Coordinates of N, CA and C and ligand atoms in Angstrom, one line a residue:
M1 N 30.6 -6.4 -9.3 CA 29.3 -7.1 -9.3 C 28.2 -6.1 -9.6
S2 N 27.3 -6.5 -10.4 CA 26.1 -5.7 -10.7 C 25.2 -5.5 -9.5
W3 N 24.5 -4.4 -9.5 CA 23.6 -4.1 -8.4 C 22.5 -5.2 -8.2
V4 N 22.2 -5.9 -9.3 CA 21.2 -6.9 -9.2 C 21.7 -8.1 -8.4
S5 N 23.0 -8.5 -8.7 CA 23.5 -9.6 -7.9 C 23.8 -9.2 -6.5
R6 N 24.2 -8.0 -6.3 CA 24.4 -7.5 -4.9 C 23.1 -7.6 -4.1
L7 N 22.0 -7.2 -4.8 CA 20.7 -7.3 -4.1 C 20.3 -8.7 -3.8
N8 N 20.6 -9.6 -4.7 CA 20.2 -11.0 -4.5 C 21.0 -11.6 -3.3
N9 N 22.3 -11.2 -3.2 CA 23.1 -11.6 -2.1 C 22.5 -11.1 -0.8
L10 N 22.1 -9.8 -0.8 CA 21.5 -9.3 0.4 C 20.3 -10.1 0.9
R11 N 19.5 -10.4 -0.1 CA 18.2 -11.1 0.1 C 18.4 -12.4 0.8
R12 N 19.5 -13.1 0.4 CA 19.8 -14.4 0.9 C 19.9 -14.4 2.5
F13 N 20.4 -13.2 3.0 CA 20.6 -13.1 4.4 C 19.4 -12.6 5.2
R14 N 18.4 -12.2 4.5 CA 17.2 -11.6 5.2 C 16.4 -12.7 5.9
S15 N 15.9 -12.3 7.1 CA 15.0 -13.2 7.7 C 13.6 -13.0 7.1
R16 N 13.0 -14.1 6.7 CA 11.8 -14.1 5.9 C 10.6 -13.8 6.8
S17 N 10.7 -14.3 8.0 CA 9.5 -14.2 9.0 C 8.2 -14.7 8.4
E18 N 8.3 -15.7 7.5 CA 7.1 -16.3 6.8 C 6.2 -17.0 7.8
D19 N 6.9 -17.6 8.8 CA 6.1 -18.5 9.7 C 5.7 -17.8 11.0
F20 N 5.9 -16.5 11.0 CA 5.6 -15.7 12.2 C 4.2 -15.9 12.7
L21 N 4.0 -16.2 14.0 CA 2.7 -16.4 14.5 C 2.2 -15.2 15.2
F22 N 1.0 -14.7 14.7 CA 0.4 -13.5 15.3 C -0.3 -13.8 16.5
T23 N 0.0 -13.1 17.6 CA -0.8 -13.3 18.8 C -1.7 -12.1 19.0
A24 N -1.3 -10.9 18.5 CA -2.2 -9.7 18.7 C -3.4 -9.8 17.8
E25 N -4.5 -9.4 18.3 CA -5.7 -9.3 17.5 C -5.5 -8.2 16.4
P26 N -5.8 -8.5 15.1 CA -5.5 -7.5 14.1 C -6.6 -6.5 13.9
P27 N -6.3 -5.3 13.5 CA -7.5 -4.4 13.1 C -8.0 -5.0 11.8
R28 N -9.2 -4.7 11.5 CA -9.8 -5.3 10.2 C -9.3 -4.5 9.0
Y29 N -9.2 -3.2 9.2 CA -8.8 -2.3 8.0 C -7.5 -1.6 8.3
V30 N -6.6 -1.9 7.5 CA -5.2 -1.3 7.7 C -4.7 -0.6 6.4
A31 N -4.1 0.5 6.6 CA -3.5 1.2 5.4 C -2.0 1.5 5.7
V32 N -1.2 1.4 4.7 CA 0.3 1.6 4.9 C 0.9 2.6 3.9
I33 N 1.6 3.5 4.4 CA 2.5 4.4 3.5 C 3.8 3.7 3.5
M34 N 4.2 3.1 2.4 CA 5.4 2.3 2.3 C 6.5 3.2 1.9
D35 N 7.2 3.8 2.9 CA 8.2 4.8 2.7 C 9.6 4.3 3.1
G36 N 10.6 4.8 2.4 CA 12.0 4.6 2.8 C 12.8 3.7 1.8
N37 N 12.2 3.4 0.7 CA 12.9 2.6 -0.3 C 14.2 3.3 -0.8
G38 N 14.1 4.6 -1.0 CA 15.2 5.4 -1.6 C 16.4 5.4 -0.6
R39 N 16.0 5.6 0.7 CA 17.1 5.7 1.7 C 17.7 4.3 2.0
W40 N 16.9 3.3 1.9 CA 17.4 1.9 2.0 C 18.4 1.6 1.0
A41 N 18.1 2.0 -0.3 CA 19.0 1.8 -1.4 C 20.3 2.6 -1.2
A42 N 20.1 3.9 -0.9 CA 21.2 4.8 -0.7 C 22.2 4.3 0.4
G43 N 21.6 3.8 1.4 CA 22.5 3.3 2.5 C 23.3 2.1 2.1
K44 N 23.0 1.5 1.0 CA 23.7 0.3 0.5 C 24.4 0.7 -0.8
R45 N 24.5 1.9 -1.1 CA 25.1 2.4 -2.3 C 24.5 1.7 -3.6
L46 N 23.2 1.5 -3.5 CA 22.4 0.9 -4.6 C 21.6 2.0 -5.3
P47 N 21.2 1.8 -6.5 CA 20.3 2.8 -7.1 C 18.9 2.7 -6.5
A48 N 18.1 3.8 -6.6 CA 16.8 3.9 -5.9 C 15.9 2.7 -6.3
I49 N 16.0 2.3 -7.6 CA 15.1 1.2 -8.1 C 15.4 -0.1 -7.3
A50 N 16.6 -0.3 -6.9 CA 16.9 -1.5 -6.1 C 16.1 -1.5 -4.8
G51 N 16.0 -0.3 -4.2 CA 15.2 -0.1 -3.0 C 13.7 -0.4 -3.3
H52 N 13.2 0.0 -4.5 CA 11.8 -0.2 -4.8 C 11.6 -1.7 -5.0
R53 N 12.6 -2.4 -5.6 CA 12.5 -3.9 -5.8 C 12.4 -4.6 -4.4
E54 N 13.3 -4.1 -3.5 CA 13.2 -4.8 -2.2 C 11.9 -4.4 -1.5
G55 N 11.5 -3.2 -1.8 CA 10.2 -2.8 -1.2 C 9.0 -3.7 -1.7
A56 N 9.1 -4.1 -2.9 CA 8.1 -5.0 -3.5 C 8.1 -6.3 -2.7
Q57 N 9.3 -6.8 -2.3 CA 9.4 -8.0 -1.5 C 8.7 -7.8 -0.1
A58 N 9.0 -6.6 0.4 CA 8.4 -6.3 1.7 C 6.9 -6.3 1.6
L59 N 6.4 -5.8 0.5 CA 4.9 -5.7 0.3 C 4.4 -7.1 0.2
K60 N 5.0 -8.0 -0.5 CA 4.6 -9.4 -0.6 C 4.5 -10.0 0.8
R61 N 5.6 -9.8 1.6 CA 5.6 -10.3 3.0 C 4.4 -9.8 3.8
S62 N 4.2 -8.5 3.6 CA 3.1 -7.8 4.5 C 1.7 -8.3 4.0
I63 N 1.5 -8.5 2.7 CA 0.2 -9.0 2.3 C 0.0 -10.4 2.9
R64 N 1.0 -11.2 2.8 CA 0.8 -12.6 3.3 C 0.6 -12.6 4.8
A65 N 1.3 -11.7 5.5 CA 1.2 -11.6 7.0 C -0.2 -11.1 7.3
C66 N -0.6 -10.1 6.7 CA -1.9 -9.5 7.0 C -3.0 -10.5 6.7
R67 N -2.9 -11.2 5.7 CA -3.9 -12.3 5.3 C -3.9 -13.3 6.4
R68 N -2.7 -13.8 6.8 CA -2.6 -14.8 7.9 C -3.2 -14.3 9.2
A69 N -2.9 -13.0 9.5 CA -3.3 -12.5 10.8 C -4.8 -12.3 10.8
G70 N -5.5 -12.1 9.6 CA -6.9 -12.0 9.6 C -7.4 -10.5 9.3
V71 N -6.4 -9.7 8.7 CA -6.8 -8.4 8.3 C -7.8 -8.5 7.1
K72 N -8.8 -7.7 7.0 CA -9.8 -7.9 6.0 C -9.5 -7.0 4.8
E73 N -9.0 -5.8 5.1 CA -8.6 -4.8 4.0 C -7.3 -4.2 4.2
L74 N -6.4 -4.3 3.2 CA -5.1 -3.6 3.3 C -5.0 -2.7 2.1
T75 N -4.7 -1.4 2.5 CA -4.6 -0.4 1.4 C -3.2 0.2 1.5
V76 N -2.5 0.0 0.3 CA -1.1 0.5 0.3 C -0.8 1.6 -0.7
Y77 N 0.1 2.5 -0.3 CA 0.4 3.6 -1.1 C 1.6 3.3 -2.0
A78 N 1.4 3.1 -3.3 CA 2.5 2.6 -4.1 C 3.1 3.7 -5.0
F79 N 2.3 4.7 -5.4 CA 2.8 5.8 -6.2 C 1.8 7.0 -6.1
S80 N 2.3 8.1 -5.7 CA 1.5 9.3 -5.5 C 1.4 10.2 -6.7
T81 N 0.4 11.0 -6.7 CA 0.3 12.0 -7.9 C 1.5 12.9 -7.9
E82 N 2.2 13.0 -6.8 CA 3.4 13.9 -6.7 C 4.7 13.2 -7.1
N83 N 4.6 11.8 -7.1 CA 5.8 11.1 -7.4 C 6.3 11.2 -8.9
W84 N 5.5 11.7 -9.7 CA 5.9 12.0 -11.1 C 7.1 13.0 -11.2
Q85 N 7.2 13.8 -10.1 CA 8.3 14.8 -10.1 C 9.7 14.2 -9.8
R86 N 9.8 12.9 -9.6 CA 11.1 12.3 -9.4 C 11.8 12.2 -10.7
P87 N 13.2 11.9 -10.7 CA 13.9 11.8 -11.9 C 13.3 10.8 -12.9
R88 N 13.3 11.1 -14.2 CA 12.6 10.3 -15.2 C 13.0 8.9 -15.1
A89 N 14.3 8.6 -15.0 CA 14.8 7.3 -15.0 C 14.1 6.5 -13.8
E90 N 14.0 7.1 -12.7 CA 13.4 6.4 -11.5 C 11.9 6.1 -11.8
V91 N 11.2 7.1 -12.4 CA 9.8 6.9 -12.7 C 9.6 5.8 -13.7
E92 N 10.4 5.8 -14.7 CA 10.3 4.8 -15.8 C 10.6 3.4 -15.3
A93 N 11.6 3.3 -14.4 CA 12.0 2.0 -13.9 C 10.9 1.5 -12.9
L94 N 10.3 2.5 -12.2 CA 9.2 2.1 -11.3 C 8.0 1.6 -12.1
M95 N 7.6 2.3 -13.2 CA 6.5 1.8 -14.0 C 6.7 0.4 -14.6
D96 N 8.0 0.2 -15.1 CA 8.3 -1.1 -15.6 C 8.2 -2.2 -14.5
M97 N 8.6 -1.8 -13.3 CA 8.6 -2.8 -12.2 C 7.1 -3.1 -11.8
F98 N 6.3 -2.0 -11.8 CA 4.9 -2.3 -11.5 C 4.2 -3.2 -12.5
T99 N 4.5 -3.0 -13.8 CA 3.9 -3.9 -14.8 C 4.3 -5.3 -14.6
E100 N 5.6 -5.5 -14.4 CA 6.2 -6.8 -14.1 C 5.6 -7.4 -12.9
L101 N 5.4 -6.6 -11.8 CA 4.9 -7.1 -10.6 C 3.5 -7.6 -10.7
I102 N 2.7 -6.8 -11.4 CA 1.2 -7.2 -11.6 C 1.2 -8.5 -12.3
N103 N 1.9 -8.6 -13.4 CA 1.9 -9.9 -14.2 C 2.3 -11.1 -13.3
K104 N 3.4 -10.9 -12.5 CA 3.9 -12.0 -11.8 C 3.2 -12.3 -10.5
E105 N 2.8 -11.3 -9.8 CA 2.2 -11.6 -8.4 C 0.7 -11.8 -8.4
V106 N 0.0 -11.2 -9.3 CA -1.5 -11.2 -9.2 C -2.0 -12.7 -9.3
P107 N -1.4 -13.5 -10.2 CA -1.9 -14.9 -10.1 C -1.7 -15.6 -8.8
E108 N -0.6 -15.3 -8.1 CA -0.4 -15.8 -6.8 C -1.4 -15.2 -5.7
L109 N -1.7 -13.9 -5.9 CA -2.7 -13.3 -5.0 C -4.0 -13.9 -5.2
H110 N -4.3 -14.2 -6.5 CA -5.6 -14.9 -6.8 C -5.7 -16.2 -6.1
E111 N -4.6 -17.0 -6.2 CA -4.6 -18.3 -5.5 C -4.9 -18.1 -4.0
Q112 N -4.3 -17.0 -3.4 CA -4.6 -16.8 -2.0 C -5.9 -16.2 -1.7
Q113 N -6.8 -16.1 -2.8 CA -8.1 -15.6 -2.6 C -8.2 -14.1 -2.2
V114 N -7.1 -13.3 -2.7 CA -7.1 -11.9 -2.4 C -7.7 -11.1 -3.6
R115 N -8.6 -10.2 -3.3 CA -9.2 -9.4 -4.3 C -8.4 -8.1 -4.4
V116 N -7.9 -7.8 -5.6 CA -7.1 -6.7 -5.9 C -7.8 -5.5 -6.6
R117 N -7.7 -4.3 -6.0 CA -8.4 -3.2 -6.6 C -7.4 -2.0 -6.6
F118 N -7.4 -1.2 -7.6 CA -6.5 0.0 -7.7 C -7.3 1.2 -7.4
I119 N -6.7 2.2 -6.7 CA -7.4 3.5 -6.6 C -6.4 4.5 -7.0
G120 N -6.9 5.6 -7.7 CA -6.0 6.6 -8.2 C -6.5 7.1 -9.6
R121 N -5.8 8.1 -10.1 CA -6.2 8.6 -11.5 C -5.6 7.7 -12.5
R122 N -6.4 7.0 -13.3 CA -5.9 6.0 -14.3 C -5.6 6.7 -15.6
A123 N -6.3 7.8 -16.0 CA -6.1 8.3 -17.3 C -4.6 8.6 -17.6
Q124 N -3.9 9.0 -16.6 CA -2.5 9.4 -16.8 C -1.5 8.2 -17.0
L125 N -2.0 7.0 -16.7 CA -1.1 5.9 -16.8 C -1.0 5.4 -18.2
S126 N 0.0 4.6 -18.5 CA 0.2 4.1 -19.8 C -0.9 3.0 -20.1
K127 N -1.2 2.9 -21.4 CA -2.2 1.9 -21.8 C -1.9 0.5 -21.3
Q128 N -0.6 0.2 -21.3 CA -0.2 -1.1 -20.9 C -0.5 -1.3 -19.4
I129 N -0.2 -0.4 -18.6 CA -0.4 -0.5 -17.1 C -2.0 -0.6 -16.9
R130 N -2.7 0.3 -17.6 CA -4.2 0.3 -17.4 C -4.7 -1.1 -17.8
S131 N -4.2 -1.7 -18.8 CA -4.8 -3.0 -19.2 C -4.4 -4.1 -18.2
R132 N -3.2 -4.0 -17.6 CA -2.9 -4.9 -16.5 C -3.7 -4.7 -15.3
I133 N -4.0 -3.5 -15.0 CA -4.9 -3.2 -13.8 C -6.3 -3.8 -14.0
N134 N -6.8 -3.5 -15.2 CA -8.1 -4.1 -15.5 C -8.1 -5.6 -15.4
W135 N -7.1 -6.2 -16.0 CA -6.9 -7.7 -15.9 C -6.9 -8.2 -14.5
A136 N -6.1 -7.5 -13.6 CA -5.9 -7.9 -12.2 C -7.3 -7.8 -11.5
E137 N -8.0 -6.7 -11.8 CA -9.3 -6.5 -11.0 C -10.3 -7.5 -11.5
E138 N -10.3 -7.8 -12.8 CA -11.3 -8.8 -13.3 C -11.0 -10.2 -12.8
L139 N -9.7 -10.6 -12.8 CA -9.3 -11.9 -12.4 C -9.7 -12.2 -10.9
T140 N -9.4 -11.2 -10.1 CA -9.5 -11.4 -8.6 C -10.9 -10.9 -8.0
G141 N -11.7 -10.3 -8.9 CA -12.9 -9.7 -8.4 C -13.8 -10.5 -7.5
G142 N -13.8 -11.8 -7.7 CA -14.7 -12.6 -6.9 C -14.1 -13.1 -5.6
N143 N -12.8 -12.8 -5.3 CA -12.1 -13.3 -4.1 C -12.6 -12.7 -2.8
R144 N -12.6 -13.5 -1.8 CA -13.2 -13.1 -0.5 C -12.3 -13.1 0.7
E145 N -11.1 -13.6 0.6 CA -10.3 -13.8 1.8 C -9.8 -12.5 2.3
M146 N -9.3 -11.6 1.5 CA -8.8 -10.3 1.9 C -8.9 -9.3 0.7
R147 N -9.2 -8.1 1.0 CA -9.2 -7.1 -0.1 C -7.9 -6.3 -0.1
L148 N -7.2 -6.2 -1.2 CA -6.0 -5.4 -1.3 C -6.3 -4.2 -2.2
F149 N -6.2 -3.0 -1.6 CA -6.3 -1.8 -2.5 C -4.9 -1.2 -2.7
I150 N -4.6 -1.0 -4.0 CA -3.3 -0.4 -4.3 C -3.5 1.0 -4.8
A151 N -3.0 2.0 -4.0 CA -3.1 3.4 -4.4 C -2.0 3.7 -5.4
F152 N -2.4 4.0 -6.6 CA -1.4 4.1 -7.7 C -1.8 5.3 -8.5
N153 N -0.8 6.2 -8.7 CA -1.1 7.6 -9.2 C -2.3 8.1 -8.3
Y154 N -2.1 7.9 -7.0 CA -3.2 8.3 -6.1 C -2.8 9.6 -5.4
G155 N -3.8 10.5 -5.2 CA -3.6 11.7 -4.3 C -4.9 11.9 -3.6
G156 N -4.9 12.1 -2.3 CA -6.1 12.3 -1.5 C -6.9 13.5 -2.0
R157 N -6.2 14.6 -2.4 CA -6.9 15.8 -2.9 C -7.5 15.5 -4.3
A158 N -6.7 14.8 -5.1 CA -7.2 14.5 -6.4 C -8.5 13.6 -6.3
E159 N -8.5 12.7 -5.3 CA -9.7 11.9 -5.1 C -10.9 12.7 -4.7
I160 N -10.7 13.6 -3.8 CA -11.8 14.4 -3.3 C -12.3 15.4 -4.4
A161 N -11.3 15.9 -5.2 CA -11.7 16.8 -6.3 C -12.5 15.9 -7.4
D162 N -12.0 14.7 -7.7 CA -12.7 13.9 -8.6 C -14.1 13.5 -8.1
A163 N -14.2 13.2 -6.8 CA -15.5 12.9 -6.2 C -16.4 14.1 -6.3
A164 N -15.9 15.3 -6.0 CA -16.7 16.5 -6.1 C -17.3 16.7 -7.5
A165 N -16.4 16.4 -8.5 CA -16.9 16.6 -9.9 C -18.0 15.6 -10.2
A166 N -17.7 14.3 -9.8 CA -18.8 13.3 -10.0 C -20.0 13.6 -9.3
A167 N -19.9 14.1 -8.1 CA -21.1 14.4 -7.2 C -21.9 15.5 -7.8
A168 N -21.2 16.5 -8.4 CA -21.9 17.7 -9.0 C -22.8 17.3 -10.1
G169 N -22.3 16.2 -10.8 CA -23.2 15.8 -12.0 C -24.2 14.8 -11.6
A170 N -24.3 14.5 -10.3 CA -25.2 13.4 -9.8 C -26.2 13.9 -8.8
G171 N -26.5 15.2 -8.8 CA -27.5 15.7 -7.9 C -27.2 15.5 -6.4
F172 N -25.9 15.6 -6.0 CA -25.4 15.4 -4.6 C -26.1 16.5 -3.8
T173 N -26.6 16.1 -2.6 CA -27.3 17.0 -1.7 C -26.5 17.5 -0.5
G174 N -25.3 16.9 -0.3 CA -24.5 17.4 0.9 C -24.4 16.5 2.0
D175 N -24.9 15.2 1.9 CA -24.8 14.3 2.9 C -23.4 13.6 2.9
E176 N -22.7 13.5 4.0 CA -21.3 13.0 4.1 C -21.3 11.6 3.7
K177 N -22.2 10.7 4.1 CA -22.2 9.3 3.8 C -22.3 9.1 2.3
E178 N -23.2 9.9 1.7 CA -23.5 9.9 0.3 C -22.2 10.3 -0.5
F179 N -21.5 11.3 0.0 CA -20.3 11.8 -0.7 C -19.2 10.6 -0.8
G180 N -19.1 9.8 0.3 CA -18.2 8.7 0.3 C -18.4 7.8 -0.9
K181 N -19.6 7.7 -1.4 CA -19.9 6.8 -2.5 C -19.2 7.3 -3.8
F182 N -18.7 8.5 -3.8 CA -18.0 9.0 -5.1 C -16.5 8.8 -5.0
M183 N -16.0 8.2 -3.9 CA -14.6 7.9 -3.8 C -14.2 6.8 -4.8
Y184 N -12.9 6.7 -5.1 CA -12.4 5.7 -6.1 C -12.9 4.3 -5.8
A185 N -12.9 3.9 -4.5 CA -13.4 2.6 -4.1 C -14.4 2.7 -3.0
P186 N -15.7 3.0 -3.4 CA -16.7 3.2 -2.3 C -16.8 2.1 -1.4
E187 N -16.4 0.9 -1.8 CA -16.6 -0.3 -0.9 C -15.5 -0.3 0.2
M188 N -14.5 0.5 0.0 CA -13.4 0.5 1.0 C -13.8 1.1 2.3
H189 N -13.5 0.4 3.4 CA -13.8 1.0 4.8 C -12.7 2.0 5.2
D190 N -13.1 2.9 6.0 CA -12.1 3.8 6.6 C -11.0 3.0 7.3
P191 N -9.7 3.2 7.1 CA -8.7 2.4 7.8 C -8.8 2.7 9.3
E192 N -8.7 1.6 10.1 CA -8.7 1.8 11.5 C -7.3 2.2 11.9
L193 N -6.3 1.6 11.2 CA -4.9 1.9 11.5 C -4.1 2.3 10.3
L194 N -3.4 3.4 10.4 CA -2.5 3.8 9.3 C -1.1 3.8 9.7
I195 N -0.3 3.0 9.0 CA 1.1 2.8 9.4 C 1.9 3.6 8.4
R196 N 2.9 4.3 8.8 CA 3.9 4.9 7.9 C 5.3 4.5 8.4
T197 N 6.1 4.0 7.5 CA 7.5 3.6 7.8 C 8.4 4.7 7.5
S198 N 9.7 4.5 7.9 CA 10.8 5.4 7.5 C 11.0 6.6 8.4
G199 N 10.2 6.7 9.5 CA 10.4 7.7 10.4 C 9.7 9.1 10.1
E200 N 9.3 9.2 8.9 CA 8.5 10.4 8.5 C 7.2 10.4 9.2
Q201 N 6.8 11.6 9.7 CA 5.5 11.6 10.3 C 4.6 12.6 9.6
R202 N 4.1 12.2 8.5 CA 3.1 13.0 7.7 C 2.3 12.1 6.8
I203 N 1.2 12.7 6.3 CA 0.2 11.9 5.5 C 0.6 11.9 4.1
S204 N 1.3 12.9 3.6 CA 1.7 13.0 2.2 C 0.6 12.7 1.2
N205 N -0.6 13.3 1.5 CA -1.7 13.3 0.5 C -2.3 11.9 0.4
F206 N -2.3 11.1 1.4 CA -2.9 9.7 1.3 C -4.2 9.7 2.0
L207 N -5.2 9.1 1.4 CA -6.5 8.9 2.0 C -7.1 10.0 2.9
L208 N -7.0 11.2 2.4 CA -7.4 12.4 3.3 C -8.8 12.2 3.8
W209 N -9.7 11.7 3.0 CA -11.1 11.6 3.3 C -11.3 10.5 4.3
Q210 N -10.6 9.3 4.0 CA -10.9 8.1 4.8 C -10.2 8.0 6.1
C211 N -9.1 8.8 6.3 CA -8.3 8.7 7.5 C -8.7 9.7 8.6
A212 N -9.9 10.2 8.5 CA -10.4 11.2 9.5 C -10.2 10.8 10.9
Y213 N -10.5 9.5 11.2 CA -10.4 9.0 12.6 C -9.4 7.8 12.7
S214 N -8.5 7.6 11.7 CA -7.6 6.5 11.8 C -6.6 6.7 12.9
E215 N -6.2 5.6 13.5 CA -5.1 5.7 14.4 C -3.8 5.7 13.6
L216 N -2.9 6.6 14.0 CA -1.6 6.7 13.2 C -0.5 6.0 13.9
Y217 N 0.3 5.3 13.2 CA 1.4 4.5 13.8 C 2.7 4.8 12.9
F218 N 3.7 5.3 13.5 CA 4.9 5.6 12.7 C 6.1 4.6 13.2
S219 N 6.6 4.0 12.2 CA 7.8 3.1 12.4 C 9.0 3.7 11.9
D220 N 10.1 3.5 12.6 CA 11.4 4.1 12.1 C 12.0 3.1 11.1
K221 N 11.5 1.9 10.9 CA 12.1 1.0 10.0 C 11.9 1.5 8.5
L222 N 12.9 1.3 7.7 CA 12.7 1.6 6.3 C 11.8 0.5 5.7
W223 N 10.9 0.9 4.7 CA 10.0 -0.1 4.2 C 10.6 -1.5 3.8
P224 N 11.7 -1.5 3.1 CA 12.2 -2.8 2.7 C 12.6 -3.7 3.9
D225 N 12.8 -3.1 5.1 CA 13.2 -3.9 6.3 C 11.9 -4.2 7.1
F226 N 10.8 -3.7 6.8 CA 9.6 -3.9 7.6 C 9.1 -5.4 7.4
D227 N 8.8 -6.1 8.6 CA 8.4 -7.4 8.4 C 7.2 -7.7 9.4
A228 N 6.9 -9.0 9.5 CA 5.7 -9.4 10.2 C 5.8 -9.0 11.7
T229 N 7.0 -9.1 12.3 CA 7.1 -8.7 13.7 C 6.8 -7.2 13.9
D230 N 7.2 -6.4 12.9 CA 6.9 -4.9 13.0 C 5.4 -4.7 12.8
L231 N 4.8 -5.5 12.0 CA 3.3 -5.4 11.8 C 2.6 -5.8 13.1
E232 N 3.1 -6.8 13.8 CA 2.5 -7.2 15.0 C 2.7 -6.1 16.1
A233 N 3.8 -5.5 16.1 CA 4.1 -4.4 17.0 C 3.1 -3.3 16.8
A234 N 2.8 -3.0 15.6 CA 1.8 -1.9 15.2 C 0.4 -2.3 15.7
F235 N 0.1 -3.6 15.5 CA -1.2 -4.1 16.0 C -1.4 -4.0 17.5
E236 N -0.3 -4.3 18.2 CA -0.3 -4.2 19.7 C -0.5 -2.8 20.1
V237 N 0.2 -1.9 19.5 CA 0.0 -0.5 19.9 C -1.5 0.0 19.6
F238 N -1.9 -0.4 18.4 CA -3.3 -0.1 18.0 C -4.3 -0.6 19.1
N239 N -4.1 -1.8 19.6 CA -5.0 -2.5 20.5 C -5.0 -1.7 21.9
R240 N -3.9 -1.0 22.1 CA -3.9 -0.2 23.4 C -4.5 1.2 23.3
R241 N -4.8 1.6 22.1 CA -5.3 2.9 21.9 C -6.8 3.0 22.3
S242 N -7.2 4.2 22.7 CA -8.6 4.4 23.0 C -9.2 5.2 22.0
R243 N -10.1 4.6 21.2 CA -10.7 5.4 20.1 C -12.0 5.9 20.5
R244 N -12.1 7.2 20.4 CA -13.3 7.9 21.0 C -14.2 8.5 19.9
F245 N -13.7 8.8 18.8 CA -14.5 9.4 17.7 C -15.2 10.7 18.1
G246 N -14.5 11.4 19.0 CA -15.1 12.7 19.5 C -16.1 12.5 20.6
A247 N -16.5 11.3 20.9 CA -17.4 11.1 22.0 C -16.7 10.9 23.4
R248 N -17.4 10.7 24.4 CA -16.8 10.4 25.7 C -16.6 8.9 25.9
Ligands
IPE1 C1 8.5 5.0 -1.1 O1 9.9 5.1 -0.9 C2 8.2 4.5 -2.5 C3 7.6 5.5 -3.4 C4 7.4 6.7 -3.1 C5 7.4 5.0 -4.8 P1 10.8 6.4 -1.3 O2 11.3 6.2 -2.7 O3 10.0 7.6 -1.1 O4 11.9 6.3 -0.3 P2 12.7 7.6 0.4 O5 11.7 8.3 1.1 O6 13.3 8.3 -0.7 O7 13.7 6.9 1.3
IPE2 C1 4.5 8.9 -0.1 O1 5.9 8.9 0.1 C2 4.2 8.2 -1.3 C3 4.4 6.7 -1.3 C4 4.9 6.0 -0.3 C5 4.0 6.1 -2.5 P1 6.8 10.1 -0.5 O2 8.2 9.7 -0.2 O3 6.5 10.4 -1.9 O4 6.4 11.3 0.5 P2 7.2 12.6 0.9 O5 7.7 13.3 -0.3 O6 8.3 12.1 1.8 O7 6.2 13.4 1.7
MG3 MG1 9.8 8.8 0.6

């Protein structure tokens, strides 16, 4: 059996948790490091790209769940500036998958009134992906239900370096709030909650500027297995945290 049909068989048995009812009050601004696709695939003797494909399903579920729960901004880490170091076949398969996903899923996101915006260095991306990104941002630009930021060829250090370069040319005077305006998406709020799946407990160059005071939540679930109930568990933990921002 090909890995594609094995993956489809697996999917048939997954709980969708589509109708899950949220009882926890959600944070407004949530960011996610979607990690563990490779290990999910390896555990099932599937190629890494099968894990990424299942990860895309998990992303669809999480977007819907966040929207239903009332999250206003969701920022997801899809591809880092360091991920180019992976085997060429994996990178190429990922790029093809992203192009396909944008084409297929953005119209549905548009129907759900989700505004899609990409953050990251675009110049390194193929012309084809760049054109799909522009198309997605233009199509969904007026939507108000939820904002989805997709970090793609994104690095926190690259973002700060790019912001510094832009600021240097714009007479920047050293004010923190003003510096934030040079970030890739200046309209994005600092995440209140940052979730990372797969048991790894690190930032991996994600939103270094914006996560200064984010609450961190680590889940042992691999990203393709992460569902609405896991999201709710993260919200519950977040609601019990005491956020002080350095004050008493
Ligand atoms: C995250 O899953 C997705 C990307 C980095 C594109 P990984 O592919 O990093 O999964 P693991 O960490 O190898 O399990
Ligand atoms: C971070 O995960 C990047 C994405 C989830 C897109 P990685 O798997 O690349 O991070 P490390 O290598 O474990 O730090
Ligand atoms: Mg990883």
